Amino acid sequence: MAEQTMAAPSSQRIQLLKVLGPAHVWALGVGIVLVGEFMGWNYAVGKGGAYGALIACWVIGLLYTCVAMIDSEITSTVAAAGGQYAQAKHTIGPLMAFNVGLYLVLAYTMLEAGDVQVAGQLIQIGIGELGSTVDWIPFTVLSLAILAWLNYRGVFMTLTVNFVITAAAFLTIIILFIGLKPWNPHEIMRHTELLTDLPYGWLGVIAAFHFGIWFYLGIEGTCQAAEEVRSPGRALPLGTMTGIITLLIAAGLTWYVCVGMLPWEYLGWDYTLAPLFDAARVSGSTFLHVALFVGTLFSAIASANGCINDAARAWFSMGRDRYLPQWFGAVHPRYRTPYRSIVFLIPIAAIFALKVPLAQIITFSILSGLLNYTFMPINMWNFRKKWPIGSIRRGFEHPFHPLPAAVLLSLCIITFFAVYLGYGRQLLAMMFFYIIASLWFHFRRYQFVRRGDQFTMAWPKPLGY
């Protein structure tokens, strides 16, 4: 059986460059997600109160730990751009792969739109505090244009910049935590006065799971770098697992600081843009005020930068495999980037950033991400069944299988219910959209897919075939 492989024929096409290391993988995953500590998660407080948001932070943290473990094993083995899309085409089949690719593209594009919207509005707030009035829209468009140019020019420069600004943004959370003197909790922070019981009971806690996802949404984006890292078996698990640890720490610090400085009613208000920045403003420290303004802006820029990278890789991979027109599968001959996919997706993000409210953009991104996570347990079970431990070389083997996959599937189902409680119509509309897209692929696009080219890894035939 070992001699029978499923490798595709060699190709002379221009390939993506293998230039990334573990630090770049960390910068991609944490860079995309860290903005969720600066904004968006606070809507969970409006659903379940401060303690409800904390429970959501822990439970959804478990969900994403399972995601990181599963992704680290499969992607360190399936070293191809597209991440979970590449996993699906190897373990399940074309229809599932198409849907997963679409989930990824929309999750990252919507997150990118929310990021640049926040960046533009934050600059408007900052200039307003200096006594001038400006419109946020030009700054949003300018941010998007600069990041598109950066991604167009090369992945190494893109993710090196992301590493620097992500590390700086994370450092501002630490600075704020220390600056508020947690060792003397009654001097500045007011947990005793501000914390209340669960205002909407345990149903509110479940509803809070919806926006609790925002603490971690996008860490699975590390998989999109699989084809561009120098050592997938080392860099992807190391970058992903250190990334989820970083985010768990940041989420805990963020909750503690914000609920100790701001009333839960204000935190959960739809128009509260950046709770960490607001906490710094009410602290009375000019240094913390400026530091958190910079940190919030850096986090939004880093997230948008990583999302452009990841959405383009997923779209590019689908074009290269003929799931979409092959025109999208082109690599720039000089910069070695999927330049057509980058340019094509930018206007879509711009339209949503300029026309759609932030909470709805976040929900679109969350729903697409949730659909992707729901597929992952099925993918993991199929992967272990078809290629058991020992049959192929793995860069990482996650422990306790099949428990993480079972926990992930259970938490995804509960979170779908949480989303339905607040955004039932949007959930049904998104499901309808993906059904229509699946029908389009089956009847119009599947005929162009070359099944023999789907298996790009030199693996033995699956067990039982």
Short mmCIF file of C-alpha atoms in Angstrom, two decimals:
data_model
loop_
_atom_site.label_atom_id
_atom_site.label_comp_id
_atom_site.label_asym_id
_atom_site.label_seq_id
_atom_site.Cartn_x
_atom_site.Cartn_y
_atom_site.Cartn_z
CA MET A 1 0.00 0.00 0.00
CA ALA A 2 2.90 2.35 0.83
CA GLU A 3 4.02 2.43 -2.79
CA GLN A 4 0.63 3.59 -4.09
CA THR A 5 0.47 7.36 -3.83
CA MET A 6 -2.02 10.05 -4.70
CA ALA A 7 0.34 12.83 -5.77
CA ALA A 8 -0.68 15.09 -8.60
CA PRO A 9 1.53 15.58 -11.63
CA SER A 10 4.26 18.15 -11.35
CA SER A 11 3.48 21.64 -12.54
CA GLN A 12 5.64 24.37 -14.02
CA ARG A 13 3.34 27.15 -12.80
CA ILE A 14 4.76 30.02 -10.75
CA GLN A 15 4.44 29.08 -7.08
CA LEU A 16 4.05 31.03 -3.85
CA LEU A 17 7.32 31.66 -1.98
CA LYS A 18 8.30 29.62 1.10
CA VAL A 19 9.68 32.45 3.24
CA LEU A 20 7.71 32.41 6.51
CA GLY A 21 8.64 31.18 9.98
CA PRO A 22 6.77 30.55 13.27
CA ALA A 23 6.80 34.27 14.18
CA HIS A 24 4.99 35.11 10.94
CA VAL A 25 2.41 32.39 11.61
CA TRP A 26 1.85 33.83 15.10
CA ALA A 27 1.57 37.33 13.61
CA LEU A 28 -1.01 36.12 11.08
CA GLY A 29 -3.22 34.29 13.60
CA VAL A 30 -2.98 36.70 16.54
CA GLY A 31 -2.91 39.73 14.23
CA ILE A 32 -6.27 38.79 12.73
CA VAL A 33 -7.88 38.09 16.10
CA LEU A 34 -6.44 40.60 18.58
CA VAL A 35 -8.79 43.34 17.38
CA GLY A 36 -11.55 41.26 19.01
CA GLU A 37 -10.09 42.16 22.40
CA PHE A 38 -10.29 45.85 21.52
CA MET A 39 -13.82 45.84 20.08
CA GLY A 40 -16.78 43.58 19.32
CA TRP A 41 -16.59 41.16 22.28
CA ASN A 42 -18.38 43.71 24.46
CA TYR A 43 -21.69 43.00 22.70
CA ALA A 44 -21.61 39.73 24.68
CA VAL A 45 -21.99 41.85 27.83
CA GLY A 46 -25.22 43.27 26.43
CA LYS A 47 -26.53 39.72 25.98
CA GLY A 48 -25.53 38.15 29.30
CA GLY A 49 -24.06 40.80 31.56
CA ALA A 50 -20.42 40.96 32.71
CA TYR A 51 -20.34 37.47 34.22
CA GLY A 52 -22.19 36.07 31.20
CA ALA A 53 -19.47 37.50 28.95
CA LEU A 54 -16.79 35.92 31.15
CA ILE A 55 -18.44 32.49 30.92
CA ALA A 56 -18.72 32.96 27.15
CA CYS A 57 -15.03 33.90 27.06
CA TRP A 58 -14.07 30.64 28.79
CA VAL A 59 -16.42 28.34 26.88
CA ILE A 60 -15.62 29.82 23.48
CA GLY A 61 -11.95 29.72 24.45
CA LEU A 62 -12.36 25.94 24.81
CA LEU A 63 -14.01 25.84 21.37
CA TYR A 64 -11.05 27.63 19.79
CA THR A 65 -8.51 25.52 21.66
CA CYS A 66 -10.11 22.50 19.96
CA VAL A 67 -9.95 24.35 16.62
CA ALA A 68 -6.25 25.12 17.13
CA MET A 69 -5.43 21.50 18.07
CA ILE A 70 -7.24 20.02 15.06
CA ASP A 71 -5.85 22.59 12.63
CA SER A 72 -2.32 22.10 13.92
CA GLU A 73 -2.40 18.40 13.13
CA ILE A 74 -4.07 18.47 9.72
CA THR A 75 -2.48 21.61 8.30
CA SER A 76 1.03 20.59 9.38
CA THR A 77 0.37 17.56 7.15
CA VAL A 78 -1.67 19.16 4.31
CA ALA A 79 0.82 21.94 3.52
CA ALA A 80 -1.20 23.82 0.89
CA ALA A 81 -2.68 27.31 0.60
CA GLY A 82 -6.38 27.41 1.34
CA GLY A 83 -6.18 26.00 4.85
CA GLN A 84 -9.39 24.19 5.75
CA TYR A 85 -10.43 24.26 2.07
CA ALA A 86 -7.34 22.22 1.18
CA GLN A 87 -8.13 19.87 4.06
CA ALA A 88 -11.70 19.34 2.85
CA LYS A 89 -10.76 18.47 -0.72
CA HIS A 90 -8.39 15.78 0.58
CA THR A 91 -10.63 14.26 3.24
CA ILE A 92 -14.24 14.73 2.04
CA GLY A 93 -14.77 15.95 -1.53
CA PRO A 94 -15.35 18.87 -3.91
CA LEU A 95 -18.77 20.10 -2.72
CA MET A 96 -17.66 20.36 0.90
CA ALA A 97 -14.37 21.91 -0.20
CA PHE A 98 -16.19 24.58 -2.21
CA ASN A 99 -18.41 25.48 0.73
CA VAL A 100 -15.53 25.59 3.19
CA GLY A 101 -13.56 27.82 0.82
CA LEU A 102 -16.53 30.16 0.57
CA TYR A 103 -16.97 30.20 4.37
CA LEU A 104 -13.32 31.22 4.73
CA VAL A 105 -13.43 33.96 2.11
CA LEU A 106 -16.57 35.57 3.54
CA ALA A 107 -15.44 35.24 7.16
CA TYR A 108 -12.16 37.03 6.44
CA THR A 109 -13.62 39.59 4.02
CA MET A 110 -16.35 40.59 6.50
CA LEU A 111 -13.83 40.77 9.34
CA GLU A 112 -11.60 42.92 7.13
CA ALA A 113 -14.55 45.24 6.44
CA GLY A 114 -15.28 45.62 10.16
CA ASP A 115 -11.59 46.29 10.89
CA VAL A 116 -11.17 49.15 8.43
CA GLN A 117 -14.52 50.62 9.50
CA VAL A 118 -13.26 50.71 13.10
CA ALA A 119 -9.89 52.13 12.00
CA GLY A 120 -11.58 54.97 10.14
CA GLN A 121 -13.97 55.76 12.99
CA LEU A 122 -11.16 55.62 15.55
CA ILE A 123 -9.12 58.16 13.58
CA GLN A 124 -12.25 60.34 13.46
CA ILE A 125 -12.54 60.09 17.27
CA GLY A 126 -8.85 60.88 17.76
CA ILE A 127 -8.96 63.96 15.54
CA GLY A 128 -12.21 65.01 17.24
CA GLU A 129 -10.47 64.95 20.63
CA LEU A 130 -7.94 67.41 19.18
CA GLY A 131 -10.78 69.80 18.37
CA SER A 132 -11.37 69.13 14.66
CA THR A 133 -14.20 67.39 12.83
CA VAL A 134 -13.55 64.99 9.95
CA ASP A 135 -15.41 62.23 8.14
CA TRP A 136 -14.25 58.67 8.85
CA ILE A 137 -14.91 57.33 5.34
CA PRO A 138 -11.73 58.68 3.62
CA PHE A 139 -9.56 57.14 6.35
CA THR A 140 -11.30 53.78 5.95
CA VAL A 141 -10.75 53.79 2.19
CA LEU A 142 -7.12 54.92 2.59
CA SER A 143 -6.40 52.17 5.15
CA LEU A 144 -7.82 49.54 2.83
CA ALA A 145 -5.85 50.83 -0.16
CA ILE A 146 -2.51 50.87 1.72
CA LEU A 147 -3.04 47.34 3.08
CA ALA A 148 -4.03 46.04 -0.35
CA TRP A 149 -0.80 47.49 -1.79
CA LEU A 150 1.23 45.89 1.02
CA ASN A 151 -0.32 42.46 0.39
CA TYR A 152 0.16 42.86 -3.35
CA ARG A 153 3.90 43.44 -2.91
CA GLY A 154 4.76 40.31 -0.91
CA VAL A 155 3.82 38.06 1.99
CA PHE A 156 7.13 38.35 3.89
CA MET A 157 6.87 42.14 4.18
CA THR A 158 3.13 41.91 4.94
CA LEU A 159 3.50 39.54 7.88
CA THR A 160 6.69 41.14 9.18
CA VAL A 161 4.75 44.40 9.50
CA ASN A 162 1.93 42.43 11.14
CA PHE A 163 4.31 40.95 13.69
CA VAL A 164 5.52 44.39 14.78
CA ILE A 165 2.12 46.09 15.08
CA THR A 166 0.44 43.02 16.63
CA ALA A 167 3.13 42.75 19.31
CA ALA A 168 2.77 46.48 19.98
CA ALA A 169 -1.03 46.20 20.30
CA PHE A 170 -0.74 43.23 22.68
CA LEU A 171 1.79 45.17 24.75
CA THR A 172 -0.71 48.03 25.22
CA ILE A 173 -3.17 45.60 26.86
CA ILE A 174 -0.43 44.62 29.34
CA ILE A 175 0.42 48.29 29.90
CA LEU A 176 -3.24 49.16 30.61
CA PHE A 177 -3.59 46.23 33.03
CA ILE A 178 -0.48 47.28 34.97
CA GLY A 179 -1.39 50.98 34.79
CA LEU A 180 -4.73 50.33 36.52
CA LYS A 181 -2.91 48.78 39.52
CA PRO A 182 -4.65 45.39 39.81
CA TRP A 183 -2.70 44.68 43.00
CA ASN A 184 -4.81 47.42 44.62
CA PRO A 185 -8.22 46.66 43.07
CA HIS A 186 -10.14 49.43 44.86
CA GLU A 187 -7.85 52.34 43.97
CA ILE A 188 -8.84 52.72 40.30
CA MET A 189 -11.00 49.76 39.26
CA ARG A 190 -14.46 49.26 40.76
CA HIS A 191 -15.36 45.60 40.37
CA THR A 192 -17.32 45.48 43.61
CA GLU A 193 -19.57 48.34 42.52
CA LEU A 194 -19.92 47.51 38.82
CA LEU A 195 -20.32 43.73 38.73
CA THR A 196 -23.86 42.40 38.96
CA ASP A 197 -25.57 39.02 38.80
CA LEU A 198 -26.71 37.56 35.48
CA PRO A 199 -29.28 40.17 34.28
CA TYR A 200 -30.98 37.81 31.81
CA GLY A 201 -30.34 34.48 33.50
CA TRP A 202 -28.64 31.51 31.91
CA LEU A 203 -30.39 32.05 28.59
CA GLY A 204 -28.52 35.37 28.42
CA VAL A 205 -25.26 33.51 29.07
CA ILE A 206 -25.91 31.23 26.09
CA ALA A 207 -26.84 34.26 23.97
CA ALA A 208 -23.49 35.80 24.93
CA PHE A 209 -21.68 32.93 23.14
CA HIS A 210 -22.54 34.69 19.89
CA PHE A 211 -20.17 37.61 20.48
CA GLY A 212 -17.84 35.65 22.76
CA ILE A 213 -16.51 34.24 19.48
CA TRP A 214 -15.09 37.69 18.72
CA PHE A 215 -12.37 37.13 21.35
CA TYR A 216 -10.82 34.46 19.11
CA LEU A 217 -12.36 34.61 15.63
CA GLY A 218 -9.71 34.06 12.95
CA ILE A 219 -6.98 32.09 14.77
CA GLU A 220 -7.61 29.31 12.23
CA GLY A 221 -6.24 31.76 9.64
CA THR A 222 -2.75 30.47 10.41
CA CYS A 223 -3.58 27.57 8.08
CA GLN A 224 -3.62 29.88 5.07
CA ALA A 225 0.17 30.24 5.38
CA ALA A 226 0.76 26.49 4.96
CA GLU A 227 2.18 26.77 1.44
CA GLU A 228 4.44 29.71 2.28
CA VAL A 229 6.17 28.54 5.48
CA ARG A 230 9.64 27.08 5.32
CA SER A 231 8.82 24.19 7.69
CA PRO A 232 5.05 23.47 7.92
CA GLY A 233 5.50 20.64 10.42
CA ARG A 234 7.20 22.99 12.90
CA ALA A 235 6.00 26.51 12.11
CA LEU A 236 2.25 25.89 11.87
CA PRO A 237 1.68 24.02 15.18
CA LEU A 238 4.10 26.31 17.04
CA GLY A 239 2.62 29.52 15.63
CA THR A 240 -0.98 28.36 16.10
CA MET A 241 -0.69 27.00 19.65
CA THR A 242 1.33 29.98 20.94
CA GLY A 243 -1.25 32.16 19.22
CA ILE A 244 -4.23 30.66 21.06
CA ILE A 245 -2.33 30.92 24.37
CA THR A 246 -1.65 34.62 23.66
CA LEU A 247 -5.33 35.21 22.91
CA LEU A 248 -6.56 33.41 26.04
CA ILE A 249 -4.33 35.66 28.15
CA ALA A 250 -5.42 38.80 26.27
CA ALA A 251 -9.12 37.88 26.56
CA GLY A 252 -8.89 37.40 30.34
CA LEU A 253 -7.05 40.70 30.85
CA THR A 254 -9.46 42.56 28.59
CA TRP A 255 -12.54 41.36 30.46
CA TYR A 256 -11.02 42.12 33.87
CA VAL A 257 -10.00 45.65 32.94
CA CYS A 258 -13.19 46.64 31.12
CA VAL A 259 -15.74 45.38 33.66
CA GLY A 260 -13.75 47.06 36.43
CA MET A 261 -13.84 50.45 34.71
CA LEU A 262 -17.14 50.62 32.78
CA PRO A 263 -20.76 49.74 33.69
CA TRP A 264 -22.03 46.61 31.94
CA GLU A 265 -24.93 48.57 30.44
CA TYR A 266 -22.44 50.84 28.63
CA LEU A 267 -20.17 47.96 27.56
CA GLY A 268 -23.08 46.12 25.94
CA TRP A 269 -24.45 49.17 24.15
CA ASP A 270 -24.48 48.86 20.34
CA TYR A 271 -22.60 52.14 19.88
CA THR A 272 -19.70 51.33 22.21
CA LEU A 273 -16.90 51.11 19.65
CA ALA A 274 -13.69 50.37 21.57
CA PRO A 275 -14.10 49.37 25.24
CA LEU A 276 -10.38 49.08 26.08
CA PHE A 277 -9.82 52.58 24.71
CA ASP A 278 -12.82 53.82 26.72
CA ALA A 279 -11.41 52.18 29.87
CA ALA A 280 -8.13 54.01 29.30
CA ARG A 281 -9.97 57.32 28.76
CA VAL A 282 -11.83 57.12 32.08
CA SER A 283 -8.65 56.12 33.95
CA GLY A 284 -7.51 59.75 34.00
CA SER A 285 -4.06 58.88 32.62
CA THR A 286 -3.04 60.69 29.43
CA PHE A 287 -0.34 58.08 28.79
CA LEU A 288 -2.82 55.18 28.96
CA HIS A 289 -5.29 57.17 26.84
CA VAL A 290 -2.73 57.64 24.03
CA ALA A 291 -1.29 54.11 24.35
CA LEU A 292 -4.70 52.45 23.98
CA PHE A 293 -5.63 54.70 21.07
CA VAL A 294 -2.50 53.47 19.29
CA GLY A 295 -3.09 49.86 20.39
CA THR A 296 -6.68 49.84 19.17
CA LEU A 297 -5.70 51.36 15.83
CA PHE A 298 -2.78 48.93 15.41
CA SER A 299 -5.01 45.95 16.22
CA ALA A 300 -7.59 46.95 13.60
CA ILE A 301 -4.89 47.52 10.96
CA ALA A 302 -3.14 44.21 11.78
CA SER A 303 -6.42 42.32 11.57
CA ALA A 304 -7.41 43.82 8.23
CA ASN A 305 -3.91 43.14 6.90
CA GLY A 306 -4.07 39.46 7.87
CA CYS A 307 -7.62 39.10 6.55
CA ILE A 308 -6.64 40.41 3.12
CA ASN A 309 -3.85 37.83 3.09
CA ASP A 310 -6.09 34.92 4.14
CA ALA A 311 -9.15 35.71 2.02
CA ALA A 312 -6.95 36.05 -1.07
CA ARG A 313 -5.20 32.71 -0.41
CA ALA A 314 -8.50 30.86 -0.08
CA TRP A 315 -9.95 32.50 -3.22
CA PHE A 316 -6.70 31.88 -5.11
CA SER A 317 -6.66 28.20 -4.14
CA MET A 318 -10.21 27.70 -5.37
CA GLY A 319 -9.31 29.36 -8.68
CA ARG A 320 -6.19 27.25 -9.05
CA ASP A 321 -8.26 24.08 -8.57
CA ARG A 322 -10.96 25.30 -11.03
CA TYR A 323 -13.65 25.62 -8.35
CA LEU A 324 -13.72 29.23 -9.55
CA PRO A 325 -12.47 30.64 -12.89
CA GLN A 326 -8.77 29.82 -13.28
CA TRP A 327 -8.05 33.52 -13.80
CA PHE A 328 -8.04 33.88 -10.00
CA GLY A 329 -5.33 31.21 -9.63
CA ALA A 330 -2.56 33.44 -11.00
CA VAL A 331 0.61 34.23 -9.02
CA HIS A 332 2.44 37.51 -9.64
CA PRO A 333 5.68 36.70 -11.51
CA ARG A 334 7.73 39.15 -9.44
CA TYR A 335 6.09 39.41 -6.00
CA ARG A 336 4.81 35.81 -5.86
CA THR A 337 1.43 36.82 -4.46
CA PRO A 338 -2.14 35.89 -5.57
CA TYR A 339 -2.54 39.42 -6.87
CA ARG A 340 -5.76 38.97 -8.85
CA SER A 341 -7.58 37.52 -5.85
CA ILE A 342 -6.32 40.37 -3.67
CA VAL A 343 -7.53 43.05 -6.09
CA PHE A 344 -10.89 41.32 -6.71
CA LEU A 345 -11.90 41.03 -3.03
CA ILE A 346 -10.92 44.54 -1.89
CA PRO A 347 -14.00 46.34 -3.38
CA ILE A 348 -16.32 43.82 -1.68
CA ALA A 349 -14.78 44.61 1.71
CA ALA A 350 -15.01 48.35 0.95
CA ILE A 351 -18.75 48.16 0.18
CA PHE A 352 -19.53 46.39 3.47
CA ALA A 353 -17.23 48.69 5.46
CA LEU A 354 -18.95 51.80 4.12
CA LYS A 355 -22.58 50.63 4.01
CA VAL A 356 -23.22 48.02 6.76
CA PRO A 357 -23.35 48.54 10.58
CA LEU A 358 -20.51 46.97 12.56
CA ALA A 359 -22.66 44.52 14.56
CA GLN A 360 -24.12 43.05 11.34
CA ILE A 361 -20.67 42.78 9.72
CA ILE A 362 -19.42 40.94 12.81
CA THR A 363 -22.41 38.58 12.65
CA PHE A 364 -21.77 37.75 8.96
CA SER A 365 -18.16 36.93 9.81
CA ILE A 366 -19.10 34.88 12.88
CA LEU A 367 -21.69 32.81 11.00
CA SER A 368 -19.27 31.97 8.19
CA GLY A 369 -16.62 31.05 10.75
CA LEU A 370 -19.07 28.87 12.69
CA LEU A 371 -20.03 26.93 9.56
CA ASN A 372 -16.34 26.27 8.98
CA TYR A 373 -15.81 25.06 12.57
CA THR A 374 -18.81 22.73 12.28
CA PHE A 375 -17.12 20.99 9.35
CA MET A 376 -13.81 20.55 11.20
CA PRO A 377 -14.82 17.62 13.48
CA ILE A 378 -16.08 15.69 10.44
CA ASN A 379 -12.82 16.46 8.69
CA MET A 380 -10.78 15.29 11.69
CA TRP A 381 -12.67 12.01 12.04
CA ASN A 382 -12.27 11.32 8.32
CA PHE A 383 -8.58 12.22 8.42
CA ARG A 384 -7.79 9.85 11.30
CA LYS A 385 -9.96 7.11 9.76
CA LYS A 386 -8.42 7.29 6.27
CA TRP A 387 -4.84 7.92 7.38
CA PRO A 388 -4.37 6.51 10.91
CA ILE A 389 -1.44 7.44 13.11
CA GLY A 390 1.69 5.90 11.61
CA SER A 391 0.42 5.70 8.02
CA ILE A 392 1.73 9.18 7.06
CA ARG A 393 4.20 11.63 8.58
CA ARG A 394 2.51 14.27 10.74
CA GLY A 395 4.16 17.44 11.98
CA PHE A 396 1.91 17.40 15.06
CA GLU A 397 -0.45 14.84 16.64
CA HIS A 398 -3.12 16.40 18.84
CA PRO A 399 -3.92 14.47 22.04
CA PHE A 400 -7.19 12.98 23.37
CA HIS A 401 -8.73 12.23 19.95
CA PRO A 402 -11.72 12.09 19.36
CA LEU A 403 -12.62 14.23 22.40
CA PRO A 404 -11.60 17.66 20.96
CA ALA A 405 -13.64 17.03 17.79
CA ALA A 406 -16.70 15.98 19.81
CA VAL A 407 -16.41 19.00 22.12
CA LEU A 408 -16.00 21.32 19.12
CA LEU A 409 -19.10 19.98 17.38
CA SER A 410 -21.20 20.26 20.56
CA LEU A 411 -20.11 23.85 21.23
CA CYS A 412 -20.77 24.83 17.60
CA ILE A 413 -24.36 23.58 17.87
CA ILE A 414 -24.91 25.55 21.10
CA THR A 415 -23.40 28.68 19.53
CA PHE A 416 -25.65 28.39 16.47
CA PHE A 417 -28.59 28.47 18.89
CA ALA A 418 -27.05 31.54 20.56
CA VAL A 419 -26.81 33.33 17.21
CA TYR A 420 -30.41 32.35 16.39
CA LEU A 421 -31.63 34.00 19.60
CA GLY A 422 -30.45 37.44 18.46
CA TYR A 423 -29.95 37.22 14.70
CA GLY A 424 -32.30 34.47 13.54
CA ARG A 425 -33.15 36.10 10.22
CA GLN A 426 -29.51 36.73 9.37
CA LEU A 427 -28.68 33.11 10.22
CA LEU A 428 -31.42 31.78 7.95
CA ALA A 429 -30.45 34.22 5.18
CA MET A 430 -26.81 33.09 5.34
CA MET A 431 -27.84 29.42 5.22
CA PHE A 432 -30.03 30.16 2.19
CA PHE A 433 -27.13 31.95 0.50
CA TYR A 434 -24.81 28.97 0.97
CA ILE A 435 -27.46 26.56 -0.32
CA ILE A 436 -27.83 28.65 -3.49
CA ALA A 437 -24.04 28.81 -3.87
CA SER A 438 -23.82 25.02 -3.48
CA LEU A 439 -26.43 24.51 -6.18
CA TRP A 440 -24.52 26.86 -8.48
CA PHE A 441 -21.32 24.91 -7.92
CA HIS A 442 -22.99 21.53 -8.47
CA PHE A 443 -24.81 22.45 -11.69
CA ARG A 444 -22.52 25.09 -13.21
CA ARG A 445 -18.97 24.76 -11.92
CA TYR A 446 -18.32 21.16 -10.92
CA GLN A 447 -17.87 20.14 -14.58
CA PHE A 448 -14.62 22.14 -14.71
CA VAL A 449 -13.07 20.50 -11.62
CA ARG A 450 -10.38 17.92 -12.36
CA ARG A 451 -10.79 15.28 -9.68
CA GLY A 452 -7.38 13.77 -10.36
CA ASP A 453 -5.67 17.07 -9.50
CA GLN A 454 -7.31 17.39 -6.09
CA PHE A 455 -4.81 15.27 -4.19
CA THR A 456 -1.58 17.24 -4.02
CA MET A 457 0.02 15.32 -1.13
CA ALA A 458 2.20 12.26 -1.78
CA TRP A 459 0.27 10.03 0.62
CA PRO A 460 -0.59 6.32 0.42
CA LYS A 461 -4.14 5.49 -0.59
CA PRO A 462 -6.66 5.89 2.23
CA LEU A 463 -7.31 2.91 4.48
CA GLY A 464 -9.93 0.67 2.87
CA TYR A 465 -9.47 1.95 -0.70
#
